[in-house]
PDB file of C-alpha atoms in Angstrom:
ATOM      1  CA  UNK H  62      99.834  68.617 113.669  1.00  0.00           C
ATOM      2  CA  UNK H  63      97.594  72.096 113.250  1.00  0.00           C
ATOM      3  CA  UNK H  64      94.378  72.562 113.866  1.00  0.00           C
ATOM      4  CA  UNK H  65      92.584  71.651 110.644  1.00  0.00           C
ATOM      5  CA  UNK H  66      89.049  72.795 109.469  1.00  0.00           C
ATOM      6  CA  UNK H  67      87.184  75.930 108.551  1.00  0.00           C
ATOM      7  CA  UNK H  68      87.593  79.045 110.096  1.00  0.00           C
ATOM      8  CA  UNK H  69      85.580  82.278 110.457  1.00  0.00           C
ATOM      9  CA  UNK H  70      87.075  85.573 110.801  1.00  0.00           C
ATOM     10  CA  UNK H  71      85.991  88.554 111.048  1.00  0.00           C
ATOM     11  CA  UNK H  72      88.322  90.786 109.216  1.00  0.00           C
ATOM     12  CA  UNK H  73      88.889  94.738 110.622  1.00  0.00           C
ATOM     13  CA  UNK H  74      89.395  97.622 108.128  1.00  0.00           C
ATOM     14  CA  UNK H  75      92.986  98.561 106.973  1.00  0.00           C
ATOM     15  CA  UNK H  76      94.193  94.800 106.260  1.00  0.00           C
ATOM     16  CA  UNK H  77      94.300  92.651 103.246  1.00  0.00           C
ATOM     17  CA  UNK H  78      93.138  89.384 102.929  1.00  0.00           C
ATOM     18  CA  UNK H  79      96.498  88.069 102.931  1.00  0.00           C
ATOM     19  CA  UNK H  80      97.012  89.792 105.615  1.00  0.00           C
ATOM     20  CA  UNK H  81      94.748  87.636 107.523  1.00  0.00           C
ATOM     21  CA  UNK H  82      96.142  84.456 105.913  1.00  0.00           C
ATOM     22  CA  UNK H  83      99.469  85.082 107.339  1.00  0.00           C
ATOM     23  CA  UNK H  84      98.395  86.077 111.030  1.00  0.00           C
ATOM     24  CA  UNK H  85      96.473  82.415 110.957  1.00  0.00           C
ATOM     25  CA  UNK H  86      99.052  80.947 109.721  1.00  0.00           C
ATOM     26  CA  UNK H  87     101.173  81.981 112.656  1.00  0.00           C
ATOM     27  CA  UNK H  88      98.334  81.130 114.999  1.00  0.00           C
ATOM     28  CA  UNK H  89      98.317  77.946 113.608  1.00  0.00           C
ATOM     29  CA  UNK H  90     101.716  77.003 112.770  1.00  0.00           C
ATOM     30  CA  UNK H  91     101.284  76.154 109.330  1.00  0.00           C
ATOM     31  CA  UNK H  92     101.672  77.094 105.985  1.00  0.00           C
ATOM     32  CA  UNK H  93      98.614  75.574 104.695  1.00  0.00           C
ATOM     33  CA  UNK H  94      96.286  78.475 104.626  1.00  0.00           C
ATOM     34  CA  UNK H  95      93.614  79.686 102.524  1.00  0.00           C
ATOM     35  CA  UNK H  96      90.318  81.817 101.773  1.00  0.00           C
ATOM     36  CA  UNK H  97      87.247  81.615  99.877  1.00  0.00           C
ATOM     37  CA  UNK H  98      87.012  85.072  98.184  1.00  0.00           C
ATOM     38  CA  UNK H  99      89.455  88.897  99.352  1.00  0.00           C
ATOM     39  CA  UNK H 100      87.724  91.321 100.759  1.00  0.00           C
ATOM     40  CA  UNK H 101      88.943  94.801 100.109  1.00  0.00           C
ATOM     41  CA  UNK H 102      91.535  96.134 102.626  1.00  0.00           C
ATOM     42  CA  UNK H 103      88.726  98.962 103.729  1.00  0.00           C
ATOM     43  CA  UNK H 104      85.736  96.492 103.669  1.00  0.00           C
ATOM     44  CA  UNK H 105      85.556  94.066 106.885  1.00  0.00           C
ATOM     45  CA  UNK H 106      83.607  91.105 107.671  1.00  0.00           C
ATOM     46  CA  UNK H 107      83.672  87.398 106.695  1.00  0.00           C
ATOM     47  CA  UNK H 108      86.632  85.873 105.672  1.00  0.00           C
ATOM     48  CA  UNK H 109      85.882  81.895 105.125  1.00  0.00           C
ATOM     49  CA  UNK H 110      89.600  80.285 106.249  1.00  0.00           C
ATOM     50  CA  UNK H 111      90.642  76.849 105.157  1.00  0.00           C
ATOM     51  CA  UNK H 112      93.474  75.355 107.328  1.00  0.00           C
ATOM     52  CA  UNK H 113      95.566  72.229 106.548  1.00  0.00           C
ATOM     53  CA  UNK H 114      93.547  69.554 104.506  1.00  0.00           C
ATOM     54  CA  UNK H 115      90.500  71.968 104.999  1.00  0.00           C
ATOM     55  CA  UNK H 116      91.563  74.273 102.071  1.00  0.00           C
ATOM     56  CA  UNK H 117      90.006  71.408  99.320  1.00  0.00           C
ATOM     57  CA  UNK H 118      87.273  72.524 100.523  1.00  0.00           C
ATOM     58  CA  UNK H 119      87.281  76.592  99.595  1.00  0.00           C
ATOM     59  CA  UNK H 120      86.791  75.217  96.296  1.00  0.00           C
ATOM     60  CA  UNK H 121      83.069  74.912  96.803  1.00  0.00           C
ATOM     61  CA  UNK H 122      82.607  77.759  99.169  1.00  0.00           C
ATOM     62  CA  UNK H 123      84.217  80.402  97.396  1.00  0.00           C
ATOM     63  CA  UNK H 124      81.191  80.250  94.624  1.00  0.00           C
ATOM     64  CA  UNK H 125      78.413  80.488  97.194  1.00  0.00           C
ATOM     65  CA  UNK H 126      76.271  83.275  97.444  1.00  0.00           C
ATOM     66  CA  UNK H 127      77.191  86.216  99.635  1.00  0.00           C
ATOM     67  CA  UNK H 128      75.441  88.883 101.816  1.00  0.00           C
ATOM     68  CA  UNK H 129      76.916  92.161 102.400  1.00  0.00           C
ATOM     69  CA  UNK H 130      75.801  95.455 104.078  1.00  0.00           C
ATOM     70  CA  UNK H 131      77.307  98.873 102.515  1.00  0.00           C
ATOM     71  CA  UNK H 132      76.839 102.251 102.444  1.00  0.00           C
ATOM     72  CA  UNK H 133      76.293 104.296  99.149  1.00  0.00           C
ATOM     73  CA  UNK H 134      77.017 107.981  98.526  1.00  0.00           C
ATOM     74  CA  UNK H 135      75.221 109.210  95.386  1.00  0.00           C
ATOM     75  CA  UNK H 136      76.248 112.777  94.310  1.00  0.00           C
ATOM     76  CA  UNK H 137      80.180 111.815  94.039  1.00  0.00           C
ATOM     77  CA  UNK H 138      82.118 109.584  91.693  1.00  0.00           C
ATOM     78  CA  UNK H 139      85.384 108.460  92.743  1.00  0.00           C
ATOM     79  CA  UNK H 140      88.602 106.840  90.726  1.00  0.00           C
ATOM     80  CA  UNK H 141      88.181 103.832  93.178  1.00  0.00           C
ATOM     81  CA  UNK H 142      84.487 103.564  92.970  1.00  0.00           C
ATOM     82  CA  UNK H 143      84.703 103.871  97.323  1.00  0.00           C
ATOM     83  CA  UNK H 144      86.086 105.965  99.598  1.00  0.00           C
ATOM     84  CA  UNK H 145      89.945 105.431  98.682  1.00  0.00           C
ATOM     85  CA  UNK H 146      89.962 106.914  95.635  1.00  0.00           C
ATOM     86  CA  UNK H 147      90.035 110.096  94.581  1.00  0.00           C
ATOM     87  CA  UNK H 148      87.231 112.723  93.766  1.00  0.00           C
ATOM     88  CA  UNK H 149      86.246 112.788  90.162  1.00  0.00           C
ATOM     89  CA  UNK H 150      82.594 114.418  89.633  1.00  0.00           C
ATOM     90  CA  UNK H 151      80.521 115.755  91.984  1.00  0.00           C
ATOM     91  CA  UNK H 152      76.674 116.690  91.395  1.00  0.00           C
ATOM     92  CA  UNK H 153      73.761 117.645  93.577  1.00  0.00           C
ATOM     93  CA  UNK H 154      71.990 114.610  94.671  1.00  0.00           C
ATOM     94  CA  UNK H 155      69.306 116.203  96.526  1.00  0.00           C
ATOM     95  CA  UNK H 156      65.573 115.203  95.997  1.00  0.00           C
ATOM     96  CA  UNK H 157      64.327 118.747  94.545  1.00  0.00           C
ATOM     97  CA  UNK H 158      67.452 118.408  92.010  1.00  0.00           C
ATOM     98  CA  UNK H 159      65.477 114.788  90.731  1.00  0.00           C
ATOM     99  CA  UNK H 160      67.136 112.618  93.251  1.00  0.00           C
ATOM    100  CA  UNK H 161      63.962 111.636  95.494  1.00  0.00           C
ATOM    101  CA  UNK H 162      62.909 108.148  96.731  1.00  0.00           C
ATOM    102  CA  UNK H 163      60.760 106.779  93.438  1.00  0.00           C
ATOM    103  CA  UNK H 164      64.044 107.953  91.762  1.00  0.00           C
ATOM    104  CA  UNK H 165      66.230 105.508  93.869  1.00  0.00           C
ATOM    105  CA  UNK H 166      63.639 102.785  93.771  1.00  0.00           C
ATOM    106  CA  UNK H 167      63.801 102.474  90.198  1.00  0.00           C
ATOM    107  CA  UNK H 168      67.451 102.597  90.193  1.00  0.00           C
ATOM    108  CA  UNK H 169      67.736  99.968  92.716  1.00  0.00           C
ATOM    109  CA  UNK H 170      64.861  97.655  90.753  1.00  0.00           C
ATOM    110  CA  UNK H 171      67.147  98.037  87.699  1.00  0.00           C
ATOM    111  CA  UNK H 172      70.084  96.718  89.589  1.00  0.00           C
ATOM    112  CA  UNK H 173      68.290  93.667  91.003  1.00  0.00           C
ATOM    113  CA  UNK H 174      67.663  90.089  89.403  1.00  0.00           C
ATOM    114  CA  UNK H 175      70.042  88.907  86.957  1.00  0.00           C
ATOM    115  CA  UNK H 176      71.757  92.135  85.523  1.00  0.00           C
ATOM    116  CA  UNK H 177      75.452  92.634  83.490  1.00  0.00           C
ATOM    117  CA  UNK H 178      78.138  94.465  85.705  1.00  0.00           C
ATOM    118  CA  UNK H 179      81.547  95.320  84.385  1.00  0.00           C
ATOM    119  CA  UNK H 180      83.639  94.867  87.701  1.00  0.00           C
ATOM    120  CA  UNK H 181      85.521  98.213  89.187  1.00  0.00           C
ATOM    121  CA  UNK H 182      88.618  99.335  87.185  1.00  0.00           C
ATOM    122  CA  UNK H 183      90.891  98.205  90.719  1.00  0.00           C
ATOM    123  CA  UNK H 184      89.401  94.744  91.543  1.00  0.00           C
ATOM    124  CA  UNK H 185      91.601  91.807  92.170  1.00  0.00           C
ATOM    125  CA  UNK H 186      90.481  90.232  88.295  1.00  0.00           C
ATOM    126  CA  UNK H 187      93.992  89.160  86.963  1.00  0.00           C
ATOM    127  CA  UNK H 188      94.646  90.806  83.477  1.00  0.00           C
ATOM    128  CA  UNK H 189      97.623  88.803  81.732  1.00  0.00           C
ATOM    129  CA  UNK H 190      98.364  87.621  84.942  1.00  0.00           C
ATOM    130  CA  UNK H 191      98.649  90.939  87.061  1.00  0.00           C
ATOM    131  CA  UNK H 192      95.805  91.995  88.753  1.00  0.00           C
ATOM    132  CA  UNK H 193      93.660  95.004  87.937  1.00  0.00           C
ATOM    133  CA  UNK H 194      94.432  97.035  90.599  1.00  0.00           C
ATOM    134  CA  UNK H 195      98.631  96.806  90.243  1.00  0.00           C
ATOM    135  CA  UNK H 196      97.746  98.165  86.624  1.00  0.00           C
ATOM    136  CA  UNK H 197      95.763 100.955  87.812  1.00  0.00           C
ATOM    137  CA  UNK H 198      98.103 101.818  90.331  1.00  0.00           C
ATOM    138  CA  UNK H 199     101.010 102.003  87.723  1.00  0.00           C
ATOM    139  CA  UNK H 200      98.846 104.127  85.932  1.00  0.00           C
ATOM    140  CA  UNK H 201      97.369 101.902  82.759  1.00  0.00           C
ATOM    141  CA  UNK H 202      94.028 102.181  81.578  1.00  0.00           C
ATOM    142  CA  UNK H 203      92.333  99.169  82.449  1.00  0.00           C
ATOM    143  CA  UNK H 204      89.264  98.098  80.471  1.00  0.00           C
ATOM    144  CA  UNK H 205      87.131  94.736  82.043  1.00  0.00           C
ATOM    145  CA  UNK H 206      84.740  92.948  80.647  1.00  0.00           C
ATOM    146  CA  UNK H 207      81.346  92.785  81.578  1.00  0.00           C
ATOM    147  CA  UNK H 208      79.497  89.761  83.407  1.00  0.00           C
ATOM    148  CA  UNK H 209      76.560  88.215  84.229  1.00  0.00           C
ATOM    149  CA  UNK H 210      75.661  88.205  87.828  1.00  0.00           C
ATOM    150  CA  UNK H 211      72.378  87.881  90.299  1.00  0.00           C
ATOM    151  CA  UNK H 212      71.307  90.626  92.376  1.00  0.00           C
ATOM    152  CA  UNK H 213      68.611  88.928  94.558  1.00  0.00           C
ATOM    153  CA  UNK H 214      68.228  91.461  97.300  1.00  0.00           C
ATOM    154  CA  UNK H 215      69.077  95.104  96.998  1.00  0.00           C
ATOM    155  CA  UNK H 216      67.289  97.014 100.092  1.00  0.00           C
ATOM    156  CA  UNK H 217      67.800 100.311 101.831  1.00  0.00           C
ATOM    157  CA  UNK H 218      67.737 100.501 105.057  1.00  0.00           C
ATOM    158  CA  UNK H 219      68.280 104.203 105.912  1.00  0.00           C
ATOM    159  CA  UNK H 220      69.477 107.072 103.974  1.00  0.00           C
ATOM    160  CA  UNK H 221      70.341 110.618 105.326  1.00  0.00           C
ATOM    161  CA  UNK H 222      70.544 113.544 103.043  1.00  0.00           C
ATOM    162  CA  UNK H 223      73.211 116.185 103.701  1.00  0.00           C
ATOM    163  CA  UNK H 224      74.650 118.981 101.654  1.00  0.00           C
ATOM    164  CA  UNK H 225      73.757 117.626  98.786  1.00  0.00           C
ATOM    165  CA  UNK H 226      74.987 114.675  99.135  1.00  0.00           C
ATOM    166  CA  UNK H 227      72.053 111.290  99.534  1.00  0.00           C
ATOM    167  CA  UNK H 228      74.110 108.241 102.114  1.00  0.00           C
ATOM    168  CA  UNK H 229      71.614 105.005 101.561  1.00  0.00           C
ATOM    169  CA  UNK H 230      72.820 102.295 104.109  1.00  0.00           C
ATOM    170  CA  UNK H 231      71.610  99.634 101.698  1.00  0.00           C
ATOM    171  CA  UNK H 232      71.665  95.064 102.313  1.00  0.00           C
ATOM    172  CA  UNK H 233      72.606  93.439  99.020  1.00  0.00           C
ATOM    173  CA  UNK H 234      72.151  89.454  98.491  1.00  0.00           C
ATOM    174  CA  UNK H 235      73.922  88.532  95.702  1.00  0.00           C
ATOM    175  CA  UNK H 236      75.977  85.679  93.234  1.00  0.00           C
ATOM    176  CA  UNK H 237      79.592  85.532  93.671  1.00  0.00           C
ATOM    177  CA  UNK H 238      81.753  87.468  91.784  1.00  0.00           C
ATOM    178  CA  UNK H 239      79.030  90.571  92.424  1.00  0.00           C
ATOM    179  CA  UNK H 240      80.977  93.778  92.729  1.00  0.00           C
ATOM    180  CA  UNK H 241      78.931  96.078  95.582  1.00  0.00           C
ATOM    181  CA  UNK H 242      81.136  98.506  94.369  1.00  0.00           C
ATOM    182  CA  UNK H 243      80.002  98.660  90.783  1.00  0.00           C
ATOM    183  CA  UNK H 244      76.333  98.833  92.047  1.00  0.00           C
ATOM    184  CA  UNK H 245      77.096 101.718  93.845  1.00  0.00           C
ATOM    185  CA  UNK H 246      78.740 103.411  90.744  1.00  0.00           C
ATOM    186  CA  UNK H 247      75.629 102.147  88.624  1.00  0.00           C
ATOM    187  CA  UNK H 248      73.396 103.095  90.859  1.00  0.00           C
ATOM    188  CA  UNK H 249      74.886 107.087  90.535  1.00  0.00           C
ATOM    189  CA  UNK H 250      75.276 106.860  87.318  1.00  0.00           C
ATOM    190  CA  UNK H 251      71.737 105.813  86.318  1.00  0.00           C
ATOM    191  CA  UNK H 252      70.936 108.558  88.726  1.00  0.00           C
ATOM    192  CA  UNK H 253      73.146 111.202  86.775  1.00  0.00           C
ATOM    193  CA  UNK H 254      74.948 111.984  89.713  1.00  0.00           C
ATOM    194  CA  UNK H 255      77.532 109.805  90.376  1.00  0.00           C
ATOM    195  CA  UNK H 256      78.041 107.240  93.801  1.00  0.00           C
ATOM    196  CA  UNK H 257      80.790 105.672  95.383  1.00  0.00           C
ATOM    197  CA  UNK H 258      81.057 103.356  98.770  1.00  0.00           C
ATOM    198  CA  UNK H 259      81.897 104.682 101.853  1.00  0.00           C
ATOM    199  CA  UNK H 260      81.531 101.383 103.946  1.00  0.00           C
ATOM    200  CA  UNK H 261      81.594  97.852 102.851  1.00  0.00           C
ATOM    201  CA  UNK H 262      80.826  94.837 105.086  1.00  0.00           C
ATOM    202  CA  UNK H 263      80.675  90.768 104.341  1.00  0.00           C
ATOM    203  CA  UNK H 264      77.944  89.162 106.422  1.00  0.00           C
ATOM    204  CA  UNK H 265      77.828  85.772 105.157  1.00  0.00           C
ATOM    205  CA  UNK H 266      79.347  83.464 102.401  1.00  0.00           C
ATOM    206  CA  UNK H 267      76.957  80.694 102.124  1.00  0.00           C
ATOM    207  CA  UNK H 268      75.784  79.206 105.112  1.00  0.00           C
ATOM    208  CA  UNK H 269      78.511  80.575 106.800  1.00  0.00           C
ATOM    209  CA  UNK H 270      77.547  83.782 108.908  1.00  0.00           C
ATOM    210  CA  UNK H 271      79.936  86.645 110.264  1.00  0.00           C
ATOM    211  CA  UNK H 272      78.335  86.271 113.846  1.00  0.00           C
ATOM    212  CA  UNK H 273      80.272  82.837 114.304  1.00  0.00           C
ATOM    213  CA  UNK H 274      83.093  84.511 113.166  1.00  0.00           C
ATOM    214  CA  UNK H 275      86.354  85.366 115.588  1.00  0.00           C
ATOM    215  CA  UNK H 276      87.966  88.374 115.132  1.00  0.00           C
ATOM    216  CA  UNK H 277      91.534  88.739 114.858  1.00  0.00           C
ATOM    217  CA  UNK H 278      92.663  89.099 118.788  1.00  0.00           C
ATOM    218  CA  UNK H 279      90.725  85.807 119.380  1.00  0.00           C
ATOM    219  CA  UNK H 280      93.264  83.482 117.022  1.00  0.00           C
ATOM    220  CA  UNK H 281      94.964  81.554 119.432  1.00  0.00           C
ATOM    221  CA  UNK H 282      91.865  80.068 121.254  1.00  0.00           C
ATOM    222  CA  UNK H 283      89.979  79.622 117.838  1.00  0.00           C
ATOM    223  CA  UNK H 284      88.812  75.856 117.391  1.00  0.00           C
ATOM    224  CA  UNK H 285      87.799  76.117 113.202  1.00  0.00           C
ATOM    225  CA  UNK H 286      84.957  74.210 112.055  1.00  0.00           C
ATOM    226  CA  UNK H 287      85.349  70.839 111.275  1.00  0.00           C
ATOM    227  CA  UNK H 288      85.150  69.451 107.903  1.00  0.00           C
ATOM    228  CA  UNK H 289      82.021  67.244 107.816  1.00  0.00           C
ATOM    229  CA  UNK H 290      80.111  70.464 109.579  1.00  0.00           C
ATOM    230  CA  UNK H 291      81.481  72.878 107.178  1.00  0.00           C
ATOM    231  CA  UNK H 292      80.692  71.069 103.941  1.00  0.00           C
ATOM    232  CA  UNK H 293      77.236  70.545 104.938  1.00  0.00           C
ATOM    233  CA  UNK H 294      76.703  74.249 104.947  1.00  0.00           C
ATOM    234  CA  UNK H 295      77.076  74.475 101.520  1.00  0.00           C
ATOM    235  CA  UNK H 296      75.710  71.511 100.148  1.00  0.00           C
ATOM    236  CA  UNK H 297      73.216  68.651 101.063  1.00  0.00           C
ATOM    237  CA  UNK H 298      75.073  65.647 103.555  1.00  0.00           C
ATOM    238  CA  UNK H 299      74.674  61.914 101.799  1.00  0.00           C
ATOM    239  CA  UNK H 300      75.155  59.145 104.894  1.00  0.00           C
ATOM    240  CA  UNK H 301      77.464  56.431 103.843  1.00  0.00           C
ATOM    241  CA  UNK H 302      78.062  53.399 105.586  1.00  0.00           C
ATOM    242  CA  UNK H 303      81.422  52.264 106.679  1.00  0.00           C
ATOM    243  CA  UNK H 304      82.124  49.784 103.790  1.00  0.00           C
ATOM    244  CA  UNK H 305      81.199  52.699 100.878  1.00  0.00           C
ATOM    245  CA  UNK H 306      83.012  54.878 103.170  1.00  0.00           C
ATOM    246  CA  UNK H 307      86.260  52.969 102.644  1.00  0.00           C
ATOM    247  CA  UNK H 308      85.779  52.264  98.976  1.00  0.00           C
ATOM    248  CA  UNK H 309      84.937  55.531  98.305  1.00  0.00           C
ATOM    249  CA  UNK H 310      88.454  56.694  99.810  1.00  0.00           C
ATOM    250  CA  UNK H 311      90.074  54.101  97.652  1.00  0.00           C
ATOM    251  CA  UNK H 312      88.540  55.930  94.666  1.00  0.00           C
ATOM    252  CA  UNK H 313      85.909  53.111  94.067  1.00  0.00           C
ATOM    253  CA  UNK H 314      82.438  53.772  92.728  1.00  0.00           C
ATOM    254  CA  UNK H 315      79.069  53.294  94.672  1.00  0.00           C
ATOM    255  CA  UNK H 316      77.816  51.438  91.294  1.00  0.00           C
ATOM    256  CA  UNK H 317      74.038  51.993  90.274  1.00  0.00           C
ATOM    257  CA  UNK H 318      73.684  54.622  93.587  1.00  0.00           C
ATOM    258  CA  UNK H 319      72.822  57.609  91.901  1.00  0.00           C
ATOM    259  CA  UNK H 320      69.250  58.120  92.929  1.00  0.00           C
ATOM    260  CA  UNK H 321      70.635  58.445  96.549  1.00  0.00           C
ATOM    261  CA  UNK H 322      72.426  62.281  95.520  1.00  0.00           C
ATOM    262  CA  UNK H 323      70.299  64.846  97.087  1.00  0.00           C
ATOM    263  CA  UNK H 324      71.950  67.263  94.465  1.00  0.00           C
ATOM    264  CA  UNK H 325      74.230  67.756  91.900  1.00  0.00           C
ATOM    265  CA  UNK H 326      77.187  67.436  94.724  1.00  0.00           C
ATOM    266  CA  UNK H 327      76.852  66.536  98.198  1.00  0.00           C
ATOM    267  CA  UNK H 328      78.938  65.697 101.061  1.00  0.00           C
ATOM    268  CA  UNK H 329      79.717  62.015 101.939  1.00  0.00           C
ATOM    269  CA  UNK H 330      79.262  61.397 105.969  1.00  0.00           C
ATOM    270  CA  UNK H 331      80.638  58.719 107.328  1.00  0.00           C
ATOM    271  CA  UNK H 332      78.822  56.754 110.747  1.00  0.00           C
ATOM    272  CA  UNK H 333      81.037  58.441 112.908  1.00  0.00           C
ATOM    273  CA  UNK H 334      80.298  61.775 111.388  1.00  0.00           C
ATOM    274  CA  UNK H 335      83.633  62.323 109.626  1.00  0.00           C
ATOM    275  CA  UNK H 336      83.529  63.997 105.998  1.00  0.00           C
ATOM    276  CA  UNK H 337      84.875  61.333 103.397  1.00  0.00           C
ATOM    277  CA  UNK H 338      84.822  64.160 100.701  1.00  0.00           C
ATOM    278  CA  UNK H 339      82.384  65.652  98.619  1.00  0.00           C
ATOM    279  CA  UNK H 340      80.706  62.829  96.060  1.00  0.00           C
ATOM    280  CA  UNK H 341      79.490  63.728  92.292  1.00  0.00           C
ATOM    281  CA  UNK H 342      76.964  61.457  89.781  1.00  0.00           C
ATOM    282  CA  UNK H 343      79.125  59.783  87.327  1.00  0.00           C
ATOM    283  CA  UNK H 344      77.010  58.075  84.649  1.00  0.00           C
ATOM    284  CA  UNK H 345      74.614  55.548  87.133  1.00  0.00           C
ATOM    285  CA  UNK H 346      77.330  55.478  89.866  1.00  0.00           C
ATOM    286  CA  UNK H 347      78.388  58.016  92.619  1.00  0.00           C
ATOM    287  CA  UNK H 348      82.174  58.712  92.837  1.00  0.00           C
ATOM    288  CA  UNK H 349      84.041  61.646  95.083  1.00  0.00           C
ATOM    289  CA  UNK H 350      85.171  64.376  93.425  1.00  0.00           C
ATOM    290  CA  UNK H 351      87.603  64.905  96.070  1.00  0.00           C
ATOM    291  CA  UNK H 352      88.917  63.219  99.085  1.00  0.00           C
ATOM    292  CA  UNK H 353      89.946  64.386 102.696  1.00  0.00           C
ATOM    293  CA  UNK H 354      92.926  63.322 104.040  1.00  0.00           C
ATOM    294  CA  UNK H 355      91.378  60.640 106.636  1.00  0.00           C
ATOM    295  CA  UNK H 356      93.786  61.890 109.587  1.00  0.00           C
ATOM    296  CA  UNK H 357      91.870  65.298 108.316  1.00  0.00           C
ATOM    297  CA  UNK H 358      88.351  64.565 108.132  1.00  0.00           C
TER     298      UNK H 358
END
């Protein structure tokens, strides 16, 4: 049988996602492969893997919060909204022309809390099926809604000014489905100048951090994380014993148990440590939501 848990990889520039789904797949000799959330075939960084009976899991990791590191180029709008794309307006983003720091600061503070983003015109969102960026590319005019999401932490870091042209190597904290790319292009925009990315990087998903991650070369001496460990990285661990353990498997309710939850979910732990699956309130009772396999757990 493969390897089964949660693995981190750290994903180089100039694949997809699925790219990296199908060389673990091959590491691992399975078909049952999946992520928690693309990255962009330009960005790198944390890819959250589910392998075998592990993938129930990305369910509840793929809405965590996320950290990512970027790097902004006010003074240039692209088609892409990053570096792929092609040039369409260019304006002088230098700090004499209005573009000085308490200009950028109040840009950024507009961008940060809870704000309403309309995603980039080539994200993955599926339109009628197809995603945006297959409509772009066949050269329809794609129009996405807007959408509430939380900007908790929008810093810069650095910035270097050259020929007109302001580069802010900026750390964003933020909800999923937060497009760093459309705060980039906001951020220009509210500027009157125009930005795009030129670097995107993932950093962590949760409590899951790029540092434990394995990079691609490093695949076939991986040992993913298992179950019980990652589910307690995104949500609070309730202890079972063995008995509610086994009736919990058999789809049987811990009756009047509810003030035990430590949260809205949590994940059941068995004595030995194994993940029984992740447990909900239902009415006075606690139930699981979902199972793992117990040859998987």
């Amino acid at each position: 049988m493969a390897a089964h848990g949660i693995l981190l990889v750290d994903k180089p520039g100039g694949l997809t996602s699925h790219d990296v789904v199908a060389r673990v797949r091959r590491a691992f000799g399975t078909r049952r492969v999946g992520h928690a959330g693309t990255l962009d075939p330009a960005a790198t960084g944390l890819l959250v893997i589910g392998i075998e009976g592990a993938t129930r899991l990305l369910t509840y990791i793929v809405g965590a919060d996320k950290t990512y590191t970027a790097t902004i180029r006010l003074g240039a709008r692209t088609s892409t909204d990053d570096a792929e794309g092609d040039v369409i307006a260019t304006a002088d983003a230098s700090d004499w022309a209005g573009v000085d720091d308490a200009a950028v600061r109040g840009g950024i503070r507009a961008l940060t809390g809870a704000i309403s983003q309309v995603p980039s015109s080539v994200s993955a969102i599926r339109i009628d099926g197809r995603r945006a960026y297959d409509l772009v590319r066949a050269g329809e005019t794609v129009e996405l809604a807007s959408r509430q999401v939380t900007v908790s932490r929008f810093d810069v870091l650095a910035q270097r000014r050259e020929g007109g042209f302001l580069d802010l190597d900026v750390v964003v904290d933020c909800s999923s489905g937060t497009y760093i790319r459309a705060l980039g292009r906001d951020l220009g925009d509210a500027l009157g100048v125009g930005g795009h990315l030129t670097a995107l990087r993932r950093t962590r998903v949760g409590g899951f951090e790029v540092s434990d991650a394995v990079t691609l070369d490093a695949l076939e001496t991986a040992v993913p994380l298992p179950p019980a460990d990652a589910a307690t990285r995104v949500m609070p661990a309730l202890h079972v014993s063995a008995e509610e353990a086994r009736a919990l498997r058999h789809g049987q309710r811990l009756v009047g148990q509810r003030d035990r939850m430590p949260g809205a979910e949590a994940a059941g732990i068995d004595p030995d440590g194994v993940l029984v699956g992740v447990l909900e309130v239902r009415g006075h009772d606690i139930k699981s939501a979902m199972n793992m396999p117990e040859a998987q757990s």
